[in-house]
Amino acid sequence: MSKFLKQIHVNTLPGYEVVISDGLIKSCGEWLHKYFLTSCKIAVISDSTVGPLYLKDVVDSLTTWNFMVSVYTFEAGESRKNFTTLSNILEYLAAERLTRSDCVIALGGGVVGDMAGFAAACYLRGIRYIQMPTTMLAAVDSSVGGKTAIDLRAGKNLAGAFLQPSAVLCDLDCLKSLPRSVLLGGIAEAVKTGVLCDETLFSLFENGNISTDYGEIIARCVAYKAGVVERDEREQGERKLLNLGHTIGHAIEKCSGYTTPHGQAVAAGLAIIARSAERLSWTLEPIGNRITTCLAELGLPVVTRYTAEALADAALSDKKRSGEEITLVIPKKIGLCELKKIPVSELLPVIEAGLGV
Ligand code: GLY
């Protein structure tokens, strides 16, 4: 019997359900069979970290419900989110003779979701895929909204496609055994959501404790993101708000050669832009210290060892740049942010203003 069950509809065209519950790894075949898919071939894509933990249960459940299942795993890590892995997955799908009525499952964290989603978007010009996030970061953010991508040498997620999944099955049991640093990476994205739209959510994190009520945290983040994605699927406007902390966060990732995990980089990016916004008098209330303290007490980074020059240089190859302007997400107060376009020449002083605690 599930202890927590929430279903959130994402009203895109076509729309889909995000199911957040316990036990979904073991019952995925039943869920897919009853609600989302008729009998078909399914290629489950996973990585070397997640595969050994959950592939057996997923395959058993799918075969019990008469799906024809095959499995492809690749070496875990952001450095594998590249053309070589994409090409290997595409060749695998072709060798397995998946057709347009078949389906891919992304079983893993953000890298697996992005890779398998992009492969599904490319293969036969697009086949269905299901997201099964196994990390907090994938659960609160990357499994929902249809962004798929790989990294290029010039920067993160620079080649990709929008393709909404056919469903998202988020099993809360996967989160219980996550190493704390991996869990915290996802919590950083949840803190971001609190700053964007939900002071109650933000306050949950302020005492430095990570609530074990992960279902509620994920549901709040997904409900907000679903609304944003429904109104702006292709990131023409409002969806850019979800990039809060990401311009500097992606720059930190790039400067570190992608050894700094995404969530930790976003935490530092969020703290830096919050301090900078306050010092430049762009905020409605003093939030720099509040956001910095919240993240630091959780054990997330709030500073970076890279110089403002190195970060600005890295940020200017980010896709948030548009010609000679770049759009920043500025926190005004907890629960309210706005987009601000600045000339690229002003990015350096903005970053400089926020570097020191
Ligand atoms: N991760 C931000 C977005 O999906 O738009």
Coordinates of C-alpha atoms and ligand atoms in Angstrom, one line a residue:
M1 CA 0.0 0.0 0.0
S2 CA 1.5 3.4 -1.0
K3 CA 2.1 5.9 1.8
F4 CA 2.1 8.9 -0.6
L5 CA 0.5 9.2 -3.9
K6 CA 0.1 12.4 -5.9
Q7 CA -0.6 12.8 -9.6
I8 CA 0.0 16.1 -11.3
H9 CA -1.2 16.7 -14.9
V10 CA 1.0 18.7 -17.2
N11 CA -1.3 20.4 -19.6
T12 CA 0.9 20.5 -22.7
L13 CA 0.0 19.2 -26.1
P14 CA -0.1 16.3 -25.6
G15 CA -0.4 16.4 -21.8
Y16 CA 0.9 13.9 -19.4
E17 CA 0.9 12.8 -15.8
V18 CA 3.6 13.0 -13.2
V19 CA 3.0 10.3 -10.6
I20 CA 4.8 10.7 -7.3
S21 CA 4.6 7.7 -5.0
D22 CA 6.4 4.9 -3.2
G23 CA 7.0 1.5 -4.9
L24 CA 6.8 2.7 -8.5
I25 CA 10.0 0.9 -9.5
K26 CA 8.4 -2.4 -8.6
S27 CA 5.0 -1.5 -10.0
C28 CA 6.0 0.4 -13.2
G29 CA 4.8 -2.3 -15.5
E30 CA 1.3 -2.2 -14.0
W31 CA 1.2 1.6 -14.0
L32 CA 2.3 1.8 -17.6
H33 CA -0.1 -1.0 -18.7
K34 CA -3.1 0.3 -16.9
Y35 CA -2.8 4.0 -17.6
F36 CA -0.1 5.0 -20.2
L37 CA 0.9 2.4 -22.8
T38 CA -0.4 -0.5 -24.8
S39 CA 1.8 -3.5 -25.3
C40 CA 5.0 -2.5 -27.1
K41 CA 8.8 -2.8 -27.0
I42 CA 10.5 -0.7 -24.4
A43 CA 14.2 0.2 -24.3
V44 CA 15.2 1.1 -20.8
I45 CA 18.2 3.4 -20.8
S46 CA 20.1 3.7 -17.5
D47 CA 23.7 4.2 -16.3
S48 CA 26.3 2.3 -14.4
T49 CA 25.3 3.7 -11.0
V50 CA 21.5 3.3 -11.2
G51 CA 21.3 0.2 -13.4
P52 CA 22.6 -2.2 -10.8
L53 CA 20.2 -0.8 -8.2
Y54 CA 16.9 -0.8 -10.1
L55 CA 17.1 -2.4 -13.5
K56 CA 16.1 -5.9 -12.4
D57 CA 13.0 -4.7 -10.6
V58 CA 12.0 -2.5 -13.6
V59 CA 12.6 -5.2 -16.2
D60 CA 10.7 -7.8 -14.0
S61 CA 7.7 -5.5 -13.6
L62 CA 7.6 -4.6 -17.3
T63 CA 7.9 -8.2 -18.5
T64 CA 5.2 -9.3 -16.1
W65 CA 2.9 -6.9 -17.8
N66 CA 3.8 -8.2 -21.3
F67 CA 6.1 -5.4 -22.5
M68 CA 9.1 -6.6 -24.6
V69 CA 12.0 -5.1 -22.8
S70 CA 15.6 -4.5 -23.6
V71 CA 18.2 -2.5 -21.6
Y72 CA 21.0 -0.1 -22.5
T73 CA 23.4 1.3 -19.9
F74 CA 26.2 3.7 -20.2
E75 CA 29.0 4.9 -17.8
A76 CA 27.6 7.3 -15.3
G77 CA 28.7 11.0 -15.2
E78 CA 28.1 14.3 -16.8
S79 CA 31.2 13.7 -19.0
R80 CA 29.2 11.0 -20.8
K81 CA 26.4 13.3 -21.8
N82 CA 27.9 13.7 -25.3
F83 CA 27.6 12.8 -29.0
T84 CA 29.3 9.4 -28.5
T85 CA 26.8 8.2 -25.9
L86 CA 23.9 9.6 -28.0
S87 CA 25.1 7.9 -31.1
N88 CA 25.5 4.6 -29.2
I89 CA 22.0 4.8 -27.9
L90 CA 20.6 5.6 -31.3
E91 CA 22.4 2.7 -32.9
Y92 CA 21.1 0.5 -30.1
L93 CA 17.5 1.5 -30.6
A94 CA 17.9 0.8 -34.3
A95 CA 19.6 -2.6 -33.7
E96 CA 16.6 -3.5 -31.4
R97 CA 14.3 -2.4 -34.2
L98 CA 12.2 -0.1 -32.1
T99 CA 9.4 1.5 -34.2
R100 CA 7.3 4.6 -33.7
S101 CA 4.8 2.7 -31.6
D102 CA 7.5 1.7 -29.1
C103 CA 8.9 3.5 -26.2
V104 CA 12.1 4.5 -24.3
I105 CA 12.3 4.7 -20.5
A106 CA 14.9 7.0 -18.9
L107 CA 15.8 5.3 -15.6
G108 CA 18.2 7.5 -13.6
G109 CA 19.1 11.1 -12.7
G110 CA 19.4 14.2 -14.8
V111 CA 22.1 12.9 -17.2
V112 CA 20.1 9.8 -18.1
G113 CA 16.9 11.8 -18.5
D114 CA 18.6 14.3 -20.8
M115 CA 20.4 11.6 -22.8
A116 CA 17.6 9.1 -23.2
G117 CA 15.1 12.0 -23.8
F118 CA 17.3 13.4 -26.6
A119 CA 17.8 10.0 -28.1
A120 CA 14.0 9.5 -28.1
A121 CA 13.5 13.0 -29.7
C122 CA 16.0 12.1 -32.5
Y123 CA 15.2 8.4 -33.2
L124 CA 12.8 8.1 -36.1
R125 CA 12.3 11.9 -35.6
G126 CA 10.7 11.2 -32.2
I127 CA 9.3 8.3 -30.3
R128 CA 7.6 8.2 -26.9
Y129 CA 9.6 8.2 -23.7
I130 CA 8.9 7.8 -20.0
Q131 CA 10.9 9.5 -17.3
M132 CA 11.7 7.5 -14.2
P133 CA 13.8 9.9 -12.1
T134 CA 15.9 8.3 -9.3
T135 CA 17.6 11.4 -7.9
M136 CA 16.1 14.4 -6.1
L137 CA 17.3 16.7 -8.9
A138 CA 15.6 14.7 -11.6
A139 CA 12.5 14.4 -9.5
V140 CA 12.0 18.1 -8.7
D141 CA 13.2 19.5 -12.0
S142 CA 14.8 17.8 -15.0
S143 CA 12.3 14.9 -15.5
V144 CA 9.4 17.3 -16.0
G145 CA 9.1 19.8 -18.9
G146 CA 10.6 18.0 -21.9
K147 CA 14.0 19.6 -22.1
T148 CA 16.5 17.1 -23.5
A149 CA 20.1 17.8 -24.3
I150 CA 23.8 16.8 -24.5
D151 CA 26.8 19.0 -23.7
L152 CA 29.1 20.4 -26.3
R153 CA 32.8 21.4 -25.7
A154 CA 31.6 25.0 -25.7
G155 CA 29.1 24.5 -22.9
K156 CA 26.4 22.6 -21.1
N157 CA 23.2 21.4 -22.9
L158 CA 24.1 23.3 -26.1
A159 CA 22.5 20.6 -28.4
G160 CA 19.0 19.3 -27.6
A161 CA 15.3 19.2 -28.3
F162 CA 12.0 19.9 -26.6
L163 CA 10.1 16.6 -26.3
Q164 CA 7.6 16.2 -23.5
P165 CA 7.6 12.7 -21.9
S166 CA 4.5 10.5 -22.1
A167 CA 4.6 10.1 -18.3
V168 CA 6.8 10.6 -15.3
L169 CA 7.0 7.9 -12.6
C170 CA 8.8 9.3 -9.6
D171 CA 9.4 6.6 -7.0
L172 CA 10.1 8.1 -3.6
D173 CA 11.9 4.9 -2.4
C174 CA 14.8 5.7 -4.7
L175 CA 15.5 8.9 -2.7
K176 CA 15.9 7.2 0.6
S177 CA 19.3 5.7 -0.2
L178 CA 20.8 8.6 -2.1
P179 CA 24.3 9.8 -0.8
R180 CA 23.7 13.1 1.0
S181 CA 25.6 15.2 -1.6
V182 CA 23.4 13.8 -4.4
L183 CA 20.3 14.5 -2.3
L184 CA 21.5 18.0 -1.6
G185 CA 22.0 18.7 -5.3
G186 CA 18.3 18.3 -5.8
I187 CA 17.4 20.2 -2.7
A188 CA 19.3 23.1 -4.2
E189 CA 16.8 23.1 -7.1
A190 CA 14.0 22.9 -4.6
V191 CA 15.4 25.9 -2.7
K192 CA 15.5 27.7 -6.1
T193 CA 11.8 26.9 -6.5
G194 CA 11.1 28.4 -3.1
V195 CA 12.9 31.6 -4.0
L196 CA 11.0 31.7 -7.3
C197 CA 7.5 31.2 -6.1
D198 CA 6.9 29.6 -2.7
E199 CA 8.1 31.2 0.6
T200 CA 6.6 28.3 2.6
L201 CA 8.7 25.8 0.7
F202 CA 11.8 28.0 1.2
S203 CA 11.1 28.3 4.9
L204 CA 11.0 24.5 5.1
F205 CA 14.7 24.5 4.4
E206 CA 15.7 27.5 6.5
N207 CA 16.5 25.6 9.7
G208 CA 19.1 23.5 7.9
N209 CA 17.1 20.3 8.1
I210 CA 16.1 18.4 5.0
S211 CA 12.5 17.4 5.6
T212 CA 12.0 13.7 5.0
D213 CA 8.7 14.6 3.5
Y214 CA 10.2 14.4 0.0
G215 CA 6.8 13.7 -1.6
E216 CA 5.5 17.1 -0.6
I217 CA 8.7 18.9 -1.6
I218 CA 8.6 17.2 -5.1
A219 CA 4.9 17.8 -5.5
R220 CA 5.3 21.5 -4.8
C221 CA 8.2 21.9 -7.2
V222 CA 6.5 19.9 -10.0
A223 CA 3.2 21.7 -9.6
Y224 CA 4.9 25.0 -10.0
K225 CA 7.0 23.8 -12.9
A226 CA 4.0 22.2 -14.7
G227 CA 2.2 25.6 -14.7
V228 CA 5.3 27.4 -16.1
V229 CA 5.8 24.8 -18.8
E230 CA 2.1 24.9 -19.8
R231 CA 2.3 28.6 -20.3
D232 CA 5.7 28.7 -22.0
E233 CA 6.8 25.3 -23.2
R234 CA 9.6 26.5 -25.4
E235 CA 11.2 29.0 -23.0
Q236 CA 10.2 32.2 -24.9
G237 CA 9.5 34.1 -21.7
E238 CA 8.3 32.9 -18.3
R239 CA 10.2 29.6 -18.4
K240 CA 13.5 31.5 -18.3
L241 CA 12.7 32.1 -14.6
L242 CA 13.5 28.5 -14.0
N243 CA 17.1 29.4 -14.8
L244 CA 17.5 31.2 -11.5
G245 CA 21.1 30.6 -10.3
H246 CA 21.9 28.8 -13.5
T247 CA 23.8 31.5 -15.5
I248 CA 26.6 31.5 -12.9
G249 CA 25.9 27.9 -11.9
H250 CA 26.5 26.6 -15.5
A251 CA 29.7 28.8 -15.6
I252 CA 30.9 27.2 -12.4
E253 CA 30.3 23.8 -13.8
K254 CA 32.2 24.7 -17.0
C255 CA 35.1 26.2 -15.1
S256 CA 35.4 23.1 -13.0
G257 CA 35.5 20.9 -16.1
Y258 CA 32.0 19.5 -15.0
T259 CA 33.4 18.1 -11.8
T260 CA 31.2 20.4 -9.7
P261 CA 27.8 18.7 -9.7
H262 CA 24.9 20.7 -11.2
G263 CA 22.9 21.2 -8.0
Q264 CA 25.9 22.4 -6.0
A265 CA 26.9 24.8 -8.8
V266 CA 23.3 26.1 -8.9
A267 CA 23.4 26.7 -5.1
A268 CA 26.5 28.8 -5.4
G269 CA 25.1 30.6 -8.5
L270 CA 21.9 31.3 -6.6
A271 CA 23.8 32.7 -3.6
I272 CA 26.0 34.9 -5.8
I273 CA 23.1 36.4 -7.8
A274 CA 21.1 37.0 -4.6
R275 CA 23.9 38.9 -3.0
S276 CA 24.7 40.7 -6.2
A277 CA 21.0 41.7 -6.7
E278 CA 20.8 43.1 -3.2
R279 CA 24.1 45.0 -3.4
L280 CA 23.0 46.5 -6.8
S281 CA 19.6 47.6 -5.1
W282 CA 17.6 45.4 -7.5
T283 CA 15.7 43.6 -4.6
L284 CA 12.6 44.6 -2.7
E285 CA 14.0 43.3 0.6
P286 CA 17.4 42.2 1.9
I287 CA 17.6 38.6 0.7
G288 CA 21.3 38.0 0.1
N289 CA 22.1 36.9 3.6
R290 CA 18.8 34.9 4.0
I291 CA 19.4 32.9 0.9
T292 CA 23.2 32.4 1.6
T293 CA 22.5 31.3 5.2
C294 CA 19.8 28.9 4.1
L295 CA 22.0 27.2 1.5
A296 CA 25.1 27.2 3.7
E297 CA 23.2 25.6 6.7
L298 CA 22.0 22.8 4.4
G299 CA 25.6 22.2 3.5
L300 CA 25.5 23.6 0.0
P301 CA 28.2 25.9 -1.4
V302 CA 27.6 29.6 -1.4
V303 CA 30.9 30.8 -2.9
T304 CA 33.2 29.8 -5.7
R305 CA 36.9 29.7 -6.2
Y306 CA 36.7 31.0 -9.8
T307 CA 37.2 34.6 -10.6
A308 CA 34.5 36.9 -11.9
E309 CA 36.4 37.1 -15.2
A310 CA 36.5 33.3 -15.7
L311 CA 32.8 33.0 -14.8
A312 CA 31.7 35.8 -17.1
D313 CA 33.7 34.3 -19.9
A314 CA 32.2 30.9 -19.4
A315 CA 28.7 32.4 -19.0
L316 CA 28.9 34.2 -22.3
S317 CA 28.9 31.0 -24.3
D318 CA 25.7 29.9 -22.4
K319 CA 22.5 29.7 -24.4
K320 CA 20.9 32.3 -22.2
R321 CA 22.9 34.8 -24.2
S322 CA 21.1 36.5 -27.1
G323 CA 23.4 38.5 -29.3
E324 CA 24.9 41.3 -27.2
E325 CA 22.5 40.8 -24.3
I326 CA 22.0 38.2 -21.6
T327 CA 18.9 37.6 -19.6
L328 CA 19.5 37.2 -15.8
V329 CA 16.9 36.0 -13.3
I330 CA 16.9 38.4 -10.4
P331 CA 15.4 37.5 -7.0
K332 CA 13.3 40.5 -5.8
K333 CA 12.2 38.8 -2.6
I334 CA 11.6 35.3 -1.4
G335 CA 8.8 34.0 -3.7
L336 CA 9.2 36.6 -6.4
C337 CA 11.8 36.9 -9.2
E338 CA 12.0 38.8 -12.5
L339 CA 13.9 38.6 -15.8
K340 CA 16.4 41.3 -16.5
K341 CA 18.2 41.8 -19.8
I342 CA 21.6 43.3 -19.5
P343 CA 24.3 44.1 -22.0
V344 CA 27.0 41.3 -22.0
S345 CA 29.5 44.0 -20.9
E346 CA 27.6 44.4 -17.6
L347 CA 27.8 40.8 -16.6
L348 CA 31.3 41.0 -15.1
P349 CA 30.4 43.7 -12.6
V350 CA 27.2 41.9 -11.7
I351 CA 29.2 38.7 -10.9
E352 CA 31.9 40.7 -9.1
A353 CA 29.3 42.3 -6.8
G354 CA 28.0 38.9 -5.6
L355 CA 31.2 36.9 -5.1
G356 CA 32.1 37.9 -1.6
V357 CA 29.9 36.7 1.3
Ligands
GLY1 N1 15.5 23.2 -15.7 C1 14.8 24.3 -16.2 C2 13.7 24.0 -17.2 O1 13.3 22.9 -17.4 O2 13.3 24.9 -17.9

